[in-house]
């Protein structure tokens, strides 16, 4: 999922709780990972070893530098 906000995204703590609950990090059951940079928020819902996620993350990182 891709989100663009009007202002800088500042909801990291809320998002971590929403995605992973008390664990505070991805699990096999809840593998979501995210990148928040400036006013952009990207959420991936792939297993950590996913080639699709790896390629997508590399492209997004390059675009948001």
PDB file of N, CA and C in Angstrom:
ATOM      1  N   UNK A   1       0.844  -1.162   0.000  1.00  0.00           N
ATOM      2  CA  UNK A   1       0.000   0.000   0.000  1.00  0.00           C
ATOM      3  C   UNK A   1       0.893   1.230   0.000  1.00  0.00           C
ATOM      4  N   UNK A   2       0.487   2.217  -0.733  1.00  0.00           N
ATOM      5  CA  UNK A   2       1.231   3.465  -0.826  1.00  0.00           C
ATOM      6  C   UNK A   2       0.331   4.603  -0.351  1.00  0.00           C
ATOM      7  N   UNK A   3       0.859   5.437   0.528  1.00  0.00           N
ATOM      8  CA  UNK A   3       0.119   6.588   1.020  1.00  0.00           C
ATOM      9  C   UNK A   3       0.979   7.837   0.868  1.00  0.00           C
ATOM     10  N   UNK A   4       0.359   8.930   0.485  1.00  0.00           N
ATOM     11  CA  UNK A   4       1.030  10.226   0.461  1.00  0.00           C
ATOM     12  C   UNK A   4       0.183  11.177   1.286  1.00  0.00           C
ATOM     13  N   UNK A   5       0.779  11.723   2.322  1.00  0.00           N
ATOM     14  CA  UNK A   5       0.082  12.625   3.225  1.00  0.00           C
ATOM     15  C   UNK A   5       0.390  14.074   2.863  1.00  0.00           C
ATOM     16  N   UNK A   6      -0.401  14.961   3.371  1.00  0.00           N
ATOM     17  CA  UNK A   6      -0.175  16.378   3.124  1.00  0.00           C
ATOM     18  C   UNK A   6       1.072  16.867   3.853  1.00  0.00           C
ATOM     19  N   UNK A   7       1.328  16.282   5.022  1.00  0.00           N
ATOM     20  CA  UNK A   7       2.484  16.662   5.833  1.00  0.00           C
ATOM     21  C   UNK A   7       3.295  15.412   6.166  1.00  0.00           C
ATOM     22  N   UNK A   8       4.432  15.582   6.796  1.00  0.00           N
ATOM     23  CA  UNK A   8       5.288  14.465   7.197  1.00  0.00           C
ATOM     24  C   UNK A   8       4.512  13.461   8.042  1.00  0.00           C
ATOM     25  N   UNK A   9       4.662  12.187   7.725  1.00  0.00           N
ATOM     26  CA  UNK A   9       4.004  11.122   8.494  1.00  0.00           C
ATOM     27  C   UNK A   9       4.674  11.003   9.850  1.00  0.00           C
ATOM     28  N   UNK A  10       3.884  11.076  10.911  1.00  0.00           N
ATOM     29  CA  UNK A  10       4.424  11.015  12.268  1.00  0.00           C
ATOM     30  C   UNK A  10       3.714   9.965  13.116  1.00  0.00           C
ATOM     31  N   UNK A  11       3.164   8.946  12.487  1.00  0.00           N
ATOM     32  CA  UNK A  11       2.387   7.951  13.220  1.00  0.00           C
ATOM     33  C   UNK A  11       3.077   6.620  13.390  1.00  0.00           C
ATOM     34  N   UNK A  12       4.412   6.621  13.505  1.00  0.00           N
ATOM     35  CA  UNK A  12       5.156   5.360  13.605  1.00  0.00           C
ATOM     36  C   UNK A  12       4.679   4.472  14.762  1.00  0.00           C
ATOM     37  N   UNK A  13       4.578   5.034  15.924  1.00  0.00           N
ATOM     38  CA  UNK A  13       4.200   4.224  17.096  1.00  0.00           C
ATOM     39  C   UNK A  13       2.801   3.644  16.927  1.00  0.00           C
ATOM     40  N   UNK A  14       1.870   4.448  16.450  1.00  0.00           N
ATOM     41  CA  UNK A  14       0.509   3.964  16.213  1.00  0.00           C
ATOM     42  C   UNK A  14       0.524   2.842  15.179  1.00  0.00           C
ATOM     43  N   UNK A  15       1.254   3.048  14.087  1.00  0.00           N
ATOM     44  CA  UNK A  15       1.304   2.071  13.007  1.00  0.00           C
ATOM     45  C   UNK A  15       1.914   0.753  13.475  1.00  0.00           C
ATOM     46  N   UNK A  16       2.971   0.815  14.265  1.00  0.00           N
ATOM     47  CA  UNK A  16       3.596  -0.407  14.784  1.00  0.00           C
ATOM     48  C   UNK A  16       2.609  -1.207  15.618  1.00  0.00           C
ATOM     49  N   UNK A  17       1.864  -0.547  16.473  1.00  0.00           N
ATOM     50  CA  UNK A  17       0.849  -1.230  17.281  1.00  0.00           C
ATOM     51  C   UNK A  17      -0.268  -1.799  16.422  1.00  0.00           C
ATOM     52  N   UNK A  18      -0.671  -1.049  15.414  1.00  0.00           N
ATOM     53  CA  UNK A  18      -1.727  -1.503  14.518  1.00  0.00           C
ATOM     54  C   UNK A  18      -1.293  -2.741  13.736  1.00  0.00           C
ATOM     55  N   UNK A  19      -0.072  -2.731  13.242  1.00  0.00           N
ATOM     56  CA  UNK A  19       0.414  -3.851  12.435  1.00  0.00           C
ATOM     57  C   UNK A  19       0.773  -5.077  13.257  1.00  0.00           C
ATOM     58  N   UNK A  20       1.467  -4.895  14.379  1.00  0.00           N
ATOM     59  CA  UNK A  20       2.055  -6.030  15.088  1.00  0.00           C
ATOM     60  C   UNK A  20       1.602  -6.186  16.536  1.00  0.00           C
ATOM     61  N   UNK A  21       0.798  -5.282  17.040  1.00  0.00           N
ATOM     62  CA  UNK A  21       0.356  -5.391  18.431  1.00  0.00           C
ATOM     63  C   UNK A  21       1.520  -5.241  19.390  1.00  0.00           C
ATOM     64  N   UNK A  22       1.487  -6.001  20.480  1.00  0.00           N
ATOM     65  CA  UNK A  22       2.517  -5.890  21.513  1.00  0.00           C
ATOM     66  C   UNK A  22       3.890  -6.374  21.054  1.00  0.00           C
ATOM     67  N   UNK A  23       3.935  -7.231  20.039  1.00  0.00           N
ATOM     68  CA  UNK A  23       5.222  -7.747  19.557  1.00  0.00           C
ATOM     69  C   UNK A  23       6.128  -6.626  19.068  1.00  0.00           C
ATOM     70  N   UNK A  24       5.542  -5.619  18.432  1.00  0.00           N
ATOM     71  CA  UNK A  24       6.315  -4.475  17.969  1.00  0.00           C
ATOM     72  C   UNK A  24       7.226  -4.740  16.786  1.00  0.00           C
ATOM     73  N   UNK A  25       7.087  -5.902  16.155  1.00  0.00           N
ATOM     74  CA  UNK A  25       7.899  -6.225  14.986  1.00  0.00           C
ATOM     75  C   UNK A  25       7.192  -7.303  14.166  1.00  0.00           C
ATOM     76  N   UNK A  26       7.591  -7.454  12.910  1.00  0.00           N
ATOM     77  CA  UNK A  26       6.937  -8.460  12.055  1.00  0.00           C
ATOM     78  C   UNK A  26       7.104  -9.877  12.602  1.00  0.00           C
ATOM     79  N   UNK A  27       6.100 -10.694  12.341  1.00  0.00           N
ATOM     80  CA  UNK A  27       6.127 -12.106  12.715  1.00  0.00           C
ATOM     81  C   UNK A  27       5.731 -12.915  11.480  1.00  0.00           C
ATOM     82  N   UNK A  28       5.826 -14.231  11.569  1.00  0.00           N
ATOM     83  CA  UNK A  28       5.383 -15.071  10.451  1.00  0.00           C
ATOM     84  C   UNK A  28       3.900 -14.859  10.165  1.00  0.00           C
ATOM     85  N   UNK A  29       3.131 -14.655  11.222  1.00  0.00           N
ATOM     86  CA  UNK A  29       1.687 -14.441  11.061  1.00  0.00           C
ATOM     87  C   UNK A  29       1.369 -13.040  10.567  1.00  0.00           C
ATOM     88  N   UNK A  30       2.153 -12.046  10.969  1.00  0.00           N
ATOM     89  CA  UNK A  30       1.952 -10.640  10.590  1.00  0.00           C
ATOM     90  C   UNK A  30       3.254 -10.104   9.992  1.00  0.00           C
ATOM     91  N   UNK A  31       3.552 -10.445   8.726  1.00  0.00           N
ATOM     92  CA  UNK A  31       4.851 -10.111   8.137  1.00  0.00           C
ATOM     93  C   UNK A  31       4.993  -8.689   7.595  1.00  0.00           C
ATOM     94  N   UNK A  32       3.984  -7.857   7.804  1.00  0.00           N
ATOM     95  CA  UNK A  32       4.031  -6.515   7.225  1.00  0.00           C
ATOM     96  C   UNK A  32       5.271  -5.743   7.670  1.00  0.00           C
ATOM     97  N   UNK A  33       5.830  -5.007   6.728  1.00  0.00           N
ATOM     98  CA  UNK A  33       6.921  -4.079   6.997  1.00  0.00           C
ATOM     99  C   UNK A  33       6.548  -2.762   6.345  1.00  0.00           C
ATOM    100  N   UNK A  34       7.135  -1.683   6.843  1.00  0.00           N
ATOM    101  CA  UNK A  34       6.796  -0.391   6.267  1.00  0.00           C
ATOM    102  C   UNK A  34       8.015   0.512   6.177  1.00  0.00           C
ATOM    103  N   UNK A  35       7.852   1.532   5.343  1.00  0.00           N
ATOM    104  CA  UNK A  35       8.845   2.583   5.213  1.00  0.00           C
ATOM    105  C   UNK A  35       8.088   3.901   5.308  1.00  0.00           C
ATOM    106  N   UNK A  36       8.481   4.744   6.236  1.00  0.00           N
ATOM    107  CA  UNK A  36       7.909   6.080   6.363  1.00  0.00           C
ATOM    108  C   UNK A  36       9.030   7.070   6.111  1.00  0.00           C
ATOM    109  N   UNK A  37       8.868   7.866   5.069  1.00  0.00           N
ATOM    110  CA  UNK A  37       9.903   8.836   4.720  1.00  0.00           C
ATOM    111  C   UNK A  37       9.215  10.117   4.263  1.00  0.00           C
ATOM    112  N   UNK A  38       9.408  11.171   5.050  1.00  0.00           N
ATOM    113  CA  UNK A  38       8.736  12.429   4.725  1.00  0.00           C
ATOM    114  C   UNK A  38       7.234  12.255   4.776  1.00  0.00           C
ATOM    115  N   UNK A  39       6.571  12.642   3.708  1.00  0.00           N
ATOM    116  CA  UNK A  39       5.113  12.539   3.683  1.00  0.00           C
ATOM    117  C   UNK A  39       4.625  11.239   3.054  1.00  0.00           C
ATOM    118  N   UNK A  40       5.545  10.285   2.824  1.00  0.00           N
ATOM    119  CA  UNK A  40       5.196   9.019   2.195  1.00  0.00           C
ATOM    120  C   UNK A  40       5.239   7.875   3.197  1.00  0.00           C
ATOM    121  N   UNK A  41       4.286   6.969   3.053  1.00  0.00           N
ATOM    122  CA  UNK A  41       4.219   5.756   3.866  1.00  0.00           C
ATOM    123  C   UNK A  41       3.949   4.599   2.910  1.00  0.00           C
ATOM    124  N   UNK A  42       4.796   3.593   2.956  1.00  0.00           N
ATOM    125  CA  UNK A  42       4.637   2.405   2.128  1.00  0.00           C
ATOM    126  C   UNK A  42       4.597   1.207   3.057  1.00  0.00           C
ATOM    127  N   UNK A  43       3.603   0.342   2.860  1.00  0.00           N
ATOM    128  CA  UNK A  43       3.467  -0.871   3.668  1.00  0.00           C
ATOM    129  C   UNK A  43       3.534  -2.072   2.730  1.00  0.00           C
ATOM    130  N   UNK A  44       4.444  -2.995   3.048  1.00  0.00           N
ATOM    131  CA  UNK A  44       4.544  -4.245   2.293  1.00  0.00           C
ATOM    132  C   UNK A  44       3.969  -5.367   3.150  1.00  0.00           C
ATOM    133  N   UNK A  45       3.209  -6.247   2.537  1.00  0.00           N
ATOM    134  CA  UNK A  45       2.670  -7.400   3.242  1.00  0.00           C
ATOM    135  C   UNK A  45       3.142  -8.673   2.536  1.00  0.00           C
ATOM    136  N   UNK A  46       4.444  -8.885   2.603  1.00  0.00           N
ATOM    137  CA  UNK A  46       5.089 -10.050   2.007  1.00  0.00           C
ATOM    138  C   UNK A  46       5.958 -10.708   3.075  1.00  0.00           C
ATOM    139  N   UNK A  47       6.263 -11.968   2.871  1.00  0.00           N
ATOM    140  CA  UNK A  47       7.221 -12.612   3.764  1.00  0.00           C
ATOM    141  C   UNK A  47       8.595 -11.980   3.547  1.00  0.00           C
ATOM    142  N   UNK A  48       9.452 -11.940   4.564  1.00  0.00           N
ATOM    143  CA  UNK A  48      10.744 -11.247   4.478  1.00  0.00           C
ATOM    144  C   UNK A  48      11.632 -11.686   3.313  1.00  0.00           C
ATOM    145  N   UNK A  49      11.531 -12.924   2.879  1.00  0.00           N
ATOM    146  CA  UNK A  49      12.381 -13.407   1.796  1.00  0.00           C
ATOM    147  C   UNK A  49      11.764 -13.231   0.405  1.00  0.00           C
ATOM    148  N   UNK A  50      10.699 -12.445   0.304  1.00  0.00           N
ATOM    149  CA  UNK A  50      10.012 -12.221  -0.966  1.00  0.00           C
ATOM    150  C   UNK A  50      10.871 -11.402  -1.925  1.00  0.00           C
ATOM    151  N   UNK A  51      11.070 -11.921  -3.118  1.00  0.00           N
ATOM    152  CA  UNK A  51      11.830 -11.205  -4.147  1.00  0.00           C
ATOM    153  C   UNK A  51      11.051  -9.968  -4.612  1.00  0.00           C
ATOM    154  N   UNK A  52       9.734 -10.058  -4.645  1.00  0.00           N
ATOM    155  CA  UNK A  52       8.911  -8.913  -5.055  1.00  0.00           C
ATOM    156  C   UNK A  52       9.097  -7.764  -4.070  1.00  0.00           C
ATOM    157  N   UNK A  53       9.039  -8.065  -2.775  1.00  0.00           N
ATOM    158  CA  UNK A  53       9.225  -7.032  -1.753  1.00  0.00           C
ATOM    159  C   UNK A  53      10.617  -6.438  -1.850  1.00  0.00           C
ATOM    160  N   UNK A  54      11.610  -7.286  -2.059  1.00  0.00           N
ATOM    161  CA  UNK A  54      12.999  -6.832  -2.162  1.00  0.00           C
ATOM    162  C   UNK A  54      13.167  -5.844  -3.320  1.00  0.00           C
ATOM    163  N   UNK A  55      12.627  -6.169  -4.471  1.00  0.00           N
ATOM    164  CA  UNK A  55      12.730  -5.284  -5.647  1.00  0.00           C
ATOM    165  C   UNK A  55      11.946  -4.000  -5.426  1.00  0.00           C
ATOM    166  N   UNK A  56      10.738  -4.118  -4.879  1.00  0.00           N
ATOM    167  CA  UNK A  56       9.908  -2.949  -4.624  1.00  0.00           C
ATOM    168  C   UNK A  56      10.584  -2.002  -3.637  1.00  0.00           C
ATOM    169  N   UNK A  57      11.123  -2.550  -2.568  1.00  0.00           N
ATOM    170  CA  UNK A  57      11.789  -1.740  -1.549  1.00  0.00           C
ATOM    171  C   UNK A  57      12.988  -0.996  -2.132  1.00  0.00           C
ATOM    172  N   UNK A  58      13.775  -1.675  -2.966  1.00  0.00           N
ATOM    173  CA  UNK A  58      14.942  -1.041  -3.581  1.00  0.00           C
ATOM    174  C   UNK A  58      14.521   0.123  -4.491  1.00  0.00           C
ATOM    175  N   UNK A  59      13.473  -0.084  -5.263  1.00  0.00           N
ATOM    176  CA  UNK A  59      12.995   0.972  -6.165  1.00  0.00           C
ATOM    177  C   UNK A  59      12.452   2.170  -5.379  1.00  0.00           C
ATOM    178  N   UNK A  60      11.672   1.888  -4.330  1.00  0.00           N
ATOM    179  CA  UNK A  60      11.098   2.962  -3.522  1.00  0.00           C
ATOM    180  C   UNK A  60      12.201   3.751  -2.828  1.00  0.00           C
ATOM    181  N   UNK A  61      13.162   3.056  -2.230  1.00  0.00           N
ATOM    182  CA  UNK A  61      14.278   3.731  -1.559  1.00  0.00           C
ATOM    183  C   UNK A  61      15.008   4.652  -2.535  1.00  0.00           C
ATOM    184  N   UNK A  62      15.246   4.187  -3.751  1.00  0.00           N
ATOM    185  CA  UNK A  62      15.954   4.992  -4.754  1.00  0.00           C
ATOM    186  C   UNK A  62      15.131   6.237  -5.132  1.00  0.00           C
ATOM    187  N   UNK A  63      13.832   6.081  -5.253  1.00  0.00           N
ATOM    188  CA  UNK A  63      12.978   7.200  -5.633  1.00  0.00           C
ATOM    189  C   UNK A  63      12.847   8.250  -4.528  1.00  0.00           C
ATOM    190  N   UNK A  64      12.886   7.814  -3.281  1.00  0.00           N
ATOM    191  CA  UNK A  64      12.647   8.739  -2.167  1.00  0.00           C
ATOM    192  C   UNK A  64      13.913   9.348  -1.587  1.00  0.00           C
ATOM    193  N   UNK A  65      15.046   9.140  -2.223  1.00  0.00           N
ATOM    194  CA  UNK A  65      16.295   9.732  -1.716  1.00  0.00           C
ATOM    195  C   UNK A  65      16.401  11.177  -2.076  1.00  0.00           C
TER     196      UNK A  65
END
